[in-house]
């Protein structure tokens, strides 16, 4: 895999105390080979794993190992270095450094740099599976993702402790891909002027004037696809249900509440789109809406029944209408993933479907990582490892481009 030159870019590489610290040397070496100006900072525990001399030899700069290092008179090193940095990468990032950054603690050089950094921050976690799946670590990672910190998620493999599971630091190539994207933007404008319609988020079906039926979708998958498509040159129309997440900057944004409103918006833009990517978690039912607020039951234990009617299947309707459009759906399944997803692929007349398993350690909703596979009408089954929604979005766009948009 080849990467573009990073000449003129300053990358600060924070190394923390995980056994994966030795791989940070390979990362520093690759970044330097791509002509980035690399400055390394090491926590006291990282120094136990790799010697600063290694990084000095690879980058040409003496690593910062203490908050009180000074590079110039009256200038504290960490402020001077991050002030002019284009990117701070922390690889490997331990559960400890993630916890400190998420909670505003700066008590050694790497966490201090993270607090002072005005540039984007990319975290590359590496830790034992039990640490990675600890609810406190999950909450800290979610918090940082929501605040705009970037992640290259760990992969499955044999860990230093002898345990098999998720927690191994992502391969250096995956880290370089993310660094390149953050520093230089999309690799190519391979979606230049392709009109793409994307649905995202949940829908809200009113029960009465003050209540609604919905689901846990946050819009993060659809938003990641919309952001990546826009960056790669596509002309994006994003139809989103209500969510607290900030939608990306796209050519056209349509906000809707209910499944019927989403259908209306999709109908309006379907005729002029080339690709429809349906990432919305559309509610399958809508209550028969009461014009007045439903009263609280009068007697304890009294039951209420909500009458539900089926909402329109937006994607299936577009499947019936499609002319030359490429239709991409999502299928979230807890069991028989491939068989159920294939059934939807056929039943809704789609070209491909992203099958998303809702198993342990996977977070189909929210900004966390997911494990998906791409299934095509032609019978292809392309599984991906556990990866962030941004990475899935990039892979999906490349896949659609190569399989369906090459001709014309
Ligand atoms: O049938 P199921 O809801 O599992 O199918 C999921 C796919 O269909 C997703 O791509 C989703 O966006 C789409 N869908 C839709 N309208 C519905 C239900 C699902 O467009 N009412």
Short mmCIF file of C-alpha atoms and ligand atoms in Angstrom, two decimals:
data_model
loop_
_atom_site.label_atom_id
_atom_site.label_comp_id
_atom_site.label_asym_id
_atom_site.label_seq_id
_atom_site.Cartn_x
_atom_site.Cartn_y
_atom_site.Cartn_z
CA UNK A 1 0.00 0.00 0.00
CA UNK A 2 1.42 3.40 -0.89
CA UNK A 3 0.79 6.63 0.95
CA UNK A 4 1.05 10.24 -0.08
CA UNK A 5 3.92 12.42 1.11
CA UNK A 6 3.42 14.14 4.46
CA UNK A 7 6.09 16.74 3.74
CA UNK A 8 5.48 19.96 5.63
CA UNK A 9 3.24 18.25 8.21
CA UNK A 10 4.20 18.12 11.87
CA UNK A 11 3.00 15.03 13.70
CA UNK A 12 3.39 14.66 17.45
CA UNK A 13 3.44 10.99 18.40
CA UNK A 14 2.51 10.21 22.01
CA UNK A 15 3.64 6.78 23.18
CA UNK A 16 2.15 5.25 26.32
CA UNK A 17 2.98 2.21 28.41
CA UNK A 18 1.60 -0.76 26.53
CA UNK A 19 3.63 -3.68 25.22
CA UNK A 20 2.59 -2.41 21.77
CA UNK A 21 4.94 0.58 22.35
CA UNK A 22 7.57 -1.20 20.25
CA UNK A 23 5.24 -0.92 17.24
CA UNK A 24 5.22 2.86 17.73
CA UNK A 25 8.83 2.74 16.55
CA UNK A 26 7.67 1.29 13.22
CA UNK A 27 4.96 3.96 13.03
CA UNK A 28 7.49 6.75 13.77
CA UNK A 29 9.80 5.31 11.14
CA UNK A 30 7.01 5.13 8.51
CA UNK A 31 5.88 8.69 9.26
CA UNK A 32 9.45 9.94 8.96
CA UNK A 33 9.85 8.01 5.69
CA UNK A 34 6.75 9.85 4.38
CA UNK A 35 8.65 13.07 5.22
CA UNK A 36 6.52 14.14 8.20
CA UNK A 37 8.29 16.12 10.91
CA UNK A 38 7.79 13.67 13.79
CA UNK A 39 8.16 14.65 17.46
CA UNK A 40 7.76 11.88 20.01
CA UNK A 41 6.54 12.22 23.58
CA UNK A 42 6.70 9.28 25.98
CA UNK A 43 5.00 8.61 29.29
CA UNK A 44 7.27 7.36 32.11
CA UNK A 45 5.88 3.83 31.65
CA UNK A 46 6.43 3.89 27.86
CA UNK A 47 10.13 4.44 28.57
CA UNK A 48 10.17 1.01 30.24
CA UNK A 49 9.11 -0.61 26.96
CA UNK A 50 11.22 1.29 24.37
CA UNK A 51 14.21 3.53 24.82
CA UNK A 52 14.00 7.19 23.78
CA UNK A 53 17.21 6.68 21.78
CA UNK A 54 15.27 4.51 19.31
CA UNK A 55 12.86 7.34 18.54
CA UNK A 56 15.68 9.89 18.42
CA UNK A 57 17.40 7.80 15.77
CA UNK A 58 14.19 7.35 13.76
CA UNK A 59 12.90 10.94 13.88
CA UNK A 60 15.97 13.09 14.41
CA UNK A 61 14.42 14.71 17.50
CA UNK A 62 14.98 13.86 21.15
CA UNK A 63 11.70 12.51 22.57
CA UNK A 64 9.99 14.51 25.28
CA UNK A 65 9.73 12.43 28.41
CA UNK A 66 8.83 15.03 31.04
CA UNK A 67 6.52 18.00 31.37
CA UNK A 68 9.48 20.19 32.31
CA UNK A 69 11.62 19.50 29.27
CA UNK A 70 12.49 22.79 27.61
CA UNK A 71 13.37 23.19 23.96
CA UNK A 72 13.92 26.93 24.06
CA UNK A 73 14.51 29.39 26.81
CA UNK A 74 11.24 30.29 28.58
CA UNK A 75 9.26 28.01 26.28
CA UNK A 76 7.77 24.89 27.76
CA UNK A 77 8.24 22.03 25.33
CA UNK A 78 4.72 20.65 25.24
CA UNK A 79 3.11 23.99 24.41
CA UNK A 80 5.62 24.85 21.72
CA UNK A 81 5.45 21.45 20.06
CA UNK A 82 1.69 21.04 19.91
CA UNK A 83 1.01 24.68 19.03
CA UNK A 84 2.43 24.07 15.58
CA UNK A 85 1.39 20.46 15.18
CA UNK A 86 -0.99 19.32 12.46
CA UNK A 87 -1.90 16.12 14.28
CA UNK A 88 -1.36 14.45 17.63
CA UNK A 89 -1.34 10.65 17.38
CA UNK A 90 -1.31 8.60 20.56
CA UNK A 91 -0.21 5.06 19.70
CA UNK A 92 -0.44 2.84 21.60
CA UNK A 93 -3.10 4.48 23.79
CA UNK A 94 -3.70 2.64 27.06
CA UNK A 95 -7.01 2.60 28.95
CA UNK A 96 -5.26 4.89 31.41
CA UNK A 97 -4.39 7.65 28.92
CA UNK A 98 -7.90 7.44 27.41
CA UNK A 99 -9.37 7.82 30.90
CA UNK A 100 -7.16 10.78 31.68
CA UNK A 101 -7.91 12.64 28.44
CA UNK A 102 -11.65 11.95 28.75
CA UNK A 103 -11.64 13.39 32.25
CA UNK A 104 -9.35 16.38 31.83
CA UNK A 105 -6.33 15.04 33.70
CA UNK A 106 -2.87 16.13 32.56
CA UNK A 107 -0.24 14.70 34.90
CA UNK A 108 2.54 13.63 32.52
CA UNK A 109 3.75 14.73 29.13
CA UNK A 110 1.35 12.83 26.81
CA UNK A 111 -1.87 13.73 28.65
CA UNK A 112 -0.57 17.30 28.98
CA UNK A 113 0.04 17.48 25.22
CA UNK A 114 -3.46 16.13 24.58
CA UNK A 115 -4.98 18.82 26.77
CA UNK A 116 -2.95 21.56 25.10
CA UNK A 117 -3.37 20.33 21.50
CA UNK A 118 -5.28 22.72 19.19
CA UNK A 119 -4.98 20.14 16.36
CA UNK A 120 -6.97 16.92 15.75
CA UNK A 121 -6.11 14.03 18.06
CA UNK A 122 -5.99 10.39 16.85
CA UNK A 123 -6.05 7.65 19.48
CA UNK A 124 -4.91 4.11 18.72
CA UNK A 125 -5.91 1.94 21.69
CA UNK A 126 -4.04 -1.22 22.66
CA UNK A 127 -4.98 -3.12 25.77
CA UNK A 128 -6.20 -6.37 27.21
CA UNK A 129 -9.71 -7.43 26.04
CA UNK A 130 -11.17 -7.09 29.53
CA UNK A 131 -9.87 -3.54 29.76
CA UNK A 132 -11.21 -2.64 26.27
CA UNK A 133 -14.65 -4.02 27.15
CA UNK A 134 -14.71 -2.48 30.64
CA UNK A 135 -17.79 -0.22 30.79
CA UNK A 136 -15.71 2.67 32.13
CA UNK A 137 -13.31 2.45 29.18
CA UNK A 138 -16.27 2.13 26.76
CA UNK A 139 -17.86 5.25 28.29
CA UNK A 140 -14.57 7.18 28.08
CA UNK A 141 -14.06 6.19 24.43
CA UNK A 142 -17.67 7.15 23.57
CA UNK A 143 -17.23 10.47 25.32
CA UNK A 144 -14.08 11.25 23.35
CA UNK A 145 -15.63 10.14 20.03
CA UNK A 146 -18.61 12.40 20.67
CA UNK A 147 -16.22 15.28 21.31
CA UNK A 148 -14.54 14.75 17.93
CA UNK A 149 -11.48 12.71 18.92
CA UNK A 150 -10.53 10.19 16.23
CA UNK A 151 -9.84 6.50 16.80
CA UNK A 152 -8.31 3.57 14.98
CA UNK A 153 -9.90 0.72 16.89
CA UNK A 154 -8.00 -2.31 18.12
CA UNK A 155 -8.24 -5.62 16.28
CA UNK A 156 -8.67 -9.23 17.31
CA UNK A 157 -5.64 -11.37 17.92
CA UNK A 158 -3.36 -12.98 20.44
CA UNK A 159 -2.58 -10.43 23.14
CA UNK A 160 0.65 -10.16 25.11
CA UNK A 161 -1.08 -11.65 28.15
CA UNK A 162 -1.67 -14.84 26.13
CA UNK A 163 -5.38 -14.12 25.81
CA UNK A 164 -7.13 -14.18 22.41
CA UNK A 165 -9.53 -11.30 21.80
CA UNK A 166 -10.02 -7.69 20.76
CA UNK A 167 -7.43 -5.28 22.09
CA UNK A 168 -4.42 -5.65 19.82
CA UNK A 169 -3.18 -2.36 18.36
CA UNK A 170 -4.33 -1.91 14.74
CA UNK A 171 -1.66 -2.61 12.09
CA UNK A 172 0.59 0.33 11.23
CA UNK A 173 -0.93 0.51 7.70
CA UNK A 174 -4.38 1.20 9.18
CA UNK A 175 -2.92 3.93 11.39
CA UNK A 176 -1.14 5.49 8.40
CA UNK A 177 -4.41 5.42 6.41
CA UNK A 178 -6.14 7.40 9.19
CA UNK A 179 -3.20 9.81 9.54
CA UNK A 180 -3.20 10.43 5.78
CA UNK A 181 -6.95 11.07 5.76
CA UNK A 182 -6.77 13.47 8.71
CA UNK A 183 -3.79 15.39 7.33
CA UNK A 184 -4.54 15.39 3.60
CA UNK A 185 -8.25 14.58 3.27
CA UNK A 186 -9.71 11.99 0.92
CA UNK A 187 -7.23 10.08 -1.20
CA UNK A 188 -9.07 10.83 -4.42
CA UNK A 189 -12.21 12.52 -5.57
CA UNK A 190 -13.45 9.20 -6.91
CA UNK A 191 -17.11 10.13 -6.29
CA UNK A 192 -16.86 13.47 -8.09
CA UNK A 193 -20.37 14.78 -8.86
CA UNK A 194 -22.13 11.44 -8.21
CA UNK A 195 -25.56 12.32 -6.74
CA UNK A 196 -25.99 10.22 -3.58
CA UNK A 197 -29.05 10.04 -1.36
CA UNK A 198 -28.40 8.88 2.21
CA UNK A 199 -30.91 8.24 4.99
CA UNK A 200 -29.75 8.30 8.61
CA UNK A 201 -30.90 8.28 12.20
CA UNK A 202 -34.09 7.02 13.82
CA UNK A 203 -37.64 8.11 13.13
CA UNK A 204 -40.05 9.34 15.77
CA UNK A 205 -43.64 8.14 15.59
CA UNK A 206 -46.00 10.22 17.75
CA UNK A 207 -48.21 8.48 20.32
CA UNK A 208 -49.90 11.68 21.44
CA UNK A 209 -48.88 15.38 21.37
CA UNK A 210 -46.09 14.80 23.95
CA UNK A 211 -44.91 11.19 23.48
CA UNK A 212 -43.34 9.13 20.72
CA UNK A 213 -42.07 5.69 19.72
CA UNK A 214 -38.46 5.49 18.50
CA UNK A 215 -35.17 3.54 18.76
CA UNK A 216 -31.56 4.02 19.86
CA UNK A 217 -30.14 5.02 16.48
CA UNK A 218 -27.92 8.12 16.70
CA UNK A 219 -27.32 8.65 12.98
CA UNK A 220 -23.58 8.03 13.33
CA UNK A 221 -23.31 5.43 10.53
CA UNK A 222 -25.30 7.48 7.99
CA UNK A 223 -23.47 10.66 9.00
CA UNK A 224 -20.06 8.96 8.60
CA UNK A 225 -21.05 7.82 5.07
CA UNK A 226 -22.41 11.26 4.17
CA UNK A 227 -19.25 13.00 5.42
CA UNK A 228 -16.96 10.59 3.56
CA UNK A 229 -19.00 10.77 0.33
CA UNK A 230 -19.04 14.57 0.41
CA UNK A 231 -15.29 14.62 1.01
CA UNK A 232 -14.76 12.28 -1.95
CA UNK A 233 -16.61 14.67 -4.23
CA UNK A 234 -20.16 13.27 -4.23
CA UNK A 235 -23.20 15.52 -4.32
CA UNK A 236 -24.83 14.38 -1.09
CA UNK A 237 -28.46 14.70 -0.03
CA UNK A 238 -28.80 13.59 3.58
CA UNK A 239 -32.26 12.82 4.93
CA UNK A 240 -32.03 12.46 8.69
CA UNK A 241 -34.40 11.65 11.48
CA UNK A 242 -34.12 13.48 14.82
CA UNK A 243 -30.74 13.04 16.53
CA UNK A 244 -28.51 15.01 18.86
CA UNK A 245 -25.46 14.47 16.67
CA UNK A 246 -24.32 17.32 14.49
CA UNK A 247 -24.88 16.33 10.83
CA UNK A 248 -21.91 16.78 8.46
CA UNK A 249 -21.70 19.59 5.95
CA UNK A 250 -23.41 18.22 2.84
CA UNK A 251 -24.89 19.67 -0.35
CA UNK A 252 -28.49 19.20 0.90
CA UNK A 253 -29.78 18.37 4.37
CA UNK A 254 -33.42 17.39 4.93
CA UNK A 255 -34.61 16.91 8.50
CA UNK A 256 -37.65 14.72 9.10
CA UNK A 257 -39.41 13.22 12.11
CA UNK A 258 -41.57 10.29 11.04
CA UNK A 259 -41.23 7.35 8.63
CA UNK A 260 -43.89 8.92 6.38
CA UNK A 261 -41.97 12.20 6.25
CA UNK A 262 -38.78 10.26 5.46
CA UNK A 263 -40.56 8.44 2.63
CA UNK A 264 -41.77 11.77 1.24
CA UNK A 265 -38.24 13.25 1.35
CA UNK A 266 -36.69 10.16 -0.25
CA UNK A 267 -39.35 10.15 -3.00
CA UNK A 268 -38.56 13.81 -3.75
CA UNK A 269 -34.85 13.14 -4.29
CA UNK A 270 -34.79 9.54 -5.55
CA UNK A 271 -35.35 10.38 -9.22
CA UNK A 272 -32.18 12.45 -9.42
CA UNK A 273 -29.90 10.18 -7.40
CA UNK A 274 -27.48 7.53 -8.71
CA UNK A 275 -26.97 5.74 -5.39
CA UNK A 276 -29.32 5.42 -2.41
CA UNK A 277 -27.71 4.34 0.86
CA UNK A 278 -30.36 3.58 3.45
CA UNK A 279 -28.69 3.68 6.86
CA UNK A 280 -31.73 4.99 8.75
CA UNK A 281 -33.29 2.87 11.49
CA UNK A 282 -36.84 3.47 10.35
CA UNK A 283 -39.47 2.58 12.93
CA UNK A 284 -41.47 -0.42 11.66
CA UNK A 285 -44.59 0.65 13.56
CA UNK A 286 -46.43 3.87 14.15
CA UNK A 287 -49.08 4.30 16.85
CA UNK A 288 -52.53 5.52 15.97
CA UNK A 289 -51.96 9.04 17.27
CA UNK A 290 -54.21 10.39 19.99
CA UNK A 291 -55.10 14.07 19.47
CA UNK A 292 -54.95 14.56 23.26
CA UNK A 293 -52.31 13.56 25.81
CA UNK A 294 -53.15 10.04 27.01
CA UNK A 295 -54.26 10.10 30.62
CA UNK A 296 -52.41 8.21 33.32
CA UNK A 297 -54.27 4.99 34.26
CA UNK A 298 -56.76 5.58 37.05
CA UNK A 299 -56.21 2.31 38.85
CA UNK A 300 -52.96 0.70 39.84
CA UNK A 301 -52.01 -2.16 37.51
CA UNK A 302 -54.42 -1.01 34.80
CA UNK A 303 -53.14 -1.88 31.33
CA UNK A 304 -53.14 0.28 28.21
CA UNK A 305 -52.84 -1.02 24.68
CA UNK A 306 -51.23 0.97 21.92
CA UNK A 307 -52.66 0.32 18.51
CA UNK A 308 -49.83 0.17 15.99
CA UNK A 309 -49.94 0.26 12.24
CA UNK A 310 -47.10 -0.61 9.92
CA UNK A 311 -44.98 2.21 8.53
CA UNK A 312 -44.05 2.32 4.83
CA UNK A 313 -40.90 0.36 3.93
CA UNK A 314 -39.06 3.19 2.23
CA UNK A 315 -36.25 1.10 0.80
CA UNK A 316 -38.60 -1.60 -0.52
CA UNK A 317 -40.66 1.07 -2.29
CA UNK A 318 -37.54 2.52 -3.91
CA UNK A 319 -36.60 -1.06 -4.86
CA UNK A 320 -39.88 -1.24 -6.81
CA UNK A 321 -39.33 2.15 -8.45
CA UNK A 322 -35.66 1.91 -9.29
CA UNK A 323 -34.44 2.53 -12.81
CA UNK A 324 -30.66 2.78 -12.94
CA UNK A 325 -30.09 3.59 -9.28
CA UNK A 326 -27.84 1.48 -7.05
CA UNK A 327 -29.65 0.58 -3.82
CA UNK A 328 -27.70 -0.16 -0.65
CA UNK A 329 -29.47 -1.27 2.52
CA UNK A 330 -28.43 -2.15 6.04
CA UNK A 331 -29.49 -5.21 8.00
CA UNK A 332 -28.99 -5.36 11.74
CA UNK A 333 -29.39 -8.90 12.98
CA UNK A 334 -28.78 -10.75 16.22
CA UNK A 335 -28.97 -14.21 14.61
CA UNK A 336 -28.59 -15.89 11.18
CA UNK A 337 -26.95 -12.71 9.96
CA UNK A 338 -26.10 -13.74 6.41
CA UNK A 339 -29.33 -15.64 5.67
CA UNK A 340 -31.56 -12.85 7.00
CA UNK A 341 -29.56 -10.13 5.29
CA UNK A 342 -29.69 -12.00 1.96
CA UNK A 343 -33.45 -12.31 2.31
CA UNK A 344 -33.71 -8.51 2.66
CA UNK A 345 -31.33 -8.00 -0.25
CA UNK A 346 -33.60 -10.04 -2.52
CA UNK A 347 -36.92 -9.00 -0.99
CA UNK A 348 -36.27 -5.27 -1.29
CA UNK A 349 -34.62 -5.56 -4.73
CA UNK A 350 -31.29 -4.13 -3.52
CA UNK A 351 -27.89 -4.26 -5.17
CA UNK A 352 -26.06 -4.79 -1.91
CA UNK A 353 -26.63 -4.90 1.81
CA UNK A 354 -24.40 -4.12 4.78
CA UNK A 355 -25.01 -6.88 7.30
CA UNK A 356 -24.33 -5.71 10.81
CA UNK A 357 -24.14 -8.21 13.65
CA UNK A 358 -25.33 -6.98 17.02
CA UNK A 359 -23.07 -9.25 19.06
CA UNK A 360 -20.89 -8.77 22.10
CA UNK A 361 -18.37 -5.91 21.94
CA UNK A 362 -20.10 -4.47 18.88
CA UNK A 363 -22.04 -1.25 19.03
CA UNK A 364 -24.41 -1.03 16.07
CA UNK A 365 -25.87 2.19 17.48
CA UNK A 366 -23.74 5.13 18.52
CA UNK A 367 -20.26 6.21 17.56
CA UNK A 368 -18.51 2.94 18.57
CA UNK A 369 -17.01 0.30 16.28
CA UNK A 370 -18.96 -2.33 14.34
CA UNK A 371 -18.28 -5.54 12.51
CA UNK A 372 -20.02 -5.66 9.15
CA UNK A 373 -19.95 -7.64 5.92
CA UNK A 374 -20.93 -6.53 2.45
CA UNK A 375 -23.27 -8.90 0.60
CA UNK A 376 -24.07 -8.33 -3.07
CA UNK A 377 -26.83 -9.50 -5.35
CA UNK A 378 -24.14 -11.27 -7.34
CA UNK A 379 -23.43 -13.55 -4.35
CA UNK A 380 -20.32 -11.82 -3.00
CA UNK A 381 -19.71 -11.96 0.76
CA UNK A 382 -17.04 -9.51 1.89
CA UNK A 383 -16.49 -9.52 5.67
CA UNK A 384 -14.61 -6.67 7.36
CA UNK A 385 -12.86 -6.77 10.74
CA UNK A 386 -14.16 -4.74 13.70
CA UNK A 387 -13.62 -1.11 12.71
CA UNK A 388 -14.84 2.42 13.34
CA UNK A 389 -17.89 3.75 11.46
CA UNK A 390 -15.62 6.21 9.62
CA UNK A 391 -13.49 3.32 8.36
CA UNK A 392 -16.58 1.30 7.39
CA UNK A 393 -17.87 4.33 5.47
CA UNK A 394 -14.62 4.60 3.51
CA UNK A 395 -14.58 0.88 2.70
CA UNK A 396 -18.26 0.97 1.68
CA UNK A 397 -17.74 3.88 -0.72
CA UNK A 398 -14.71 2.20 -2.29
CA UNK A 399 -16.68 -1.06 -2.64
CA UNK A 400 -19.71 0.61 -4.28
CA UNK A 401 -17.46 2.63 -6.57
CA UNK A 402 -15.52 -0.43 -7.74
CA UNK A 403 -18.47 -2.83 -8.08
CA UNK A 404 -21.24 -0.64 -9.42
CA UNK A 405 -19.97 2.70 -10.75
CA UNK A 406 -16.97 1.77 -12.89
CA UNK A 407 -18.87 1.91 -16.14
CA UNK A 408 -20.33 5.36 -16.69
O1 LIG B 1 -36.50 -4.85 7.05
P1 LIG B 1 -35.49 -4.12 7.85
O2 LIG B 1 -36.03 -2.98 8.65
O3 LIG B 1 -34.60 -4.98 8.71
O4 LIG B 1 -34.51 -3.53 6.71
C1 LIG B 1 -33.48 -2.67 7.01
C2 LIG B 1 -33.18 -1.79 5.82
O5 LIG B 1 -34.38 -1.24 5.28
C3 LIG B 1 -32.35 -0.60 6.23
O6 LIG B 1 -31.53 -0.25 5.14
C4 LIG B 1 -33.39 0.48 6.51
O7 LIG B 1 -32.87 1.78 6.33
C5 LIG B 1 -34.46 0.17 5.49
N1 LIG B 1 -35.86 0.44 5.93
C6 LIG B 1 -36.63 1.42 5.31
N2 LIG B 1 -37.92 1.65 5.71
C7 LIG B 1 -38.48 0.91 6.69
C8 LIG B 1 -37.71 -0.09 7.33
C9 LIG B 1 -36.41 -0.28 6.93
O8 LIG B 1 -36.12 2.10 4.42
N3 LIG B 1 -39.71 1.16 7.06
#
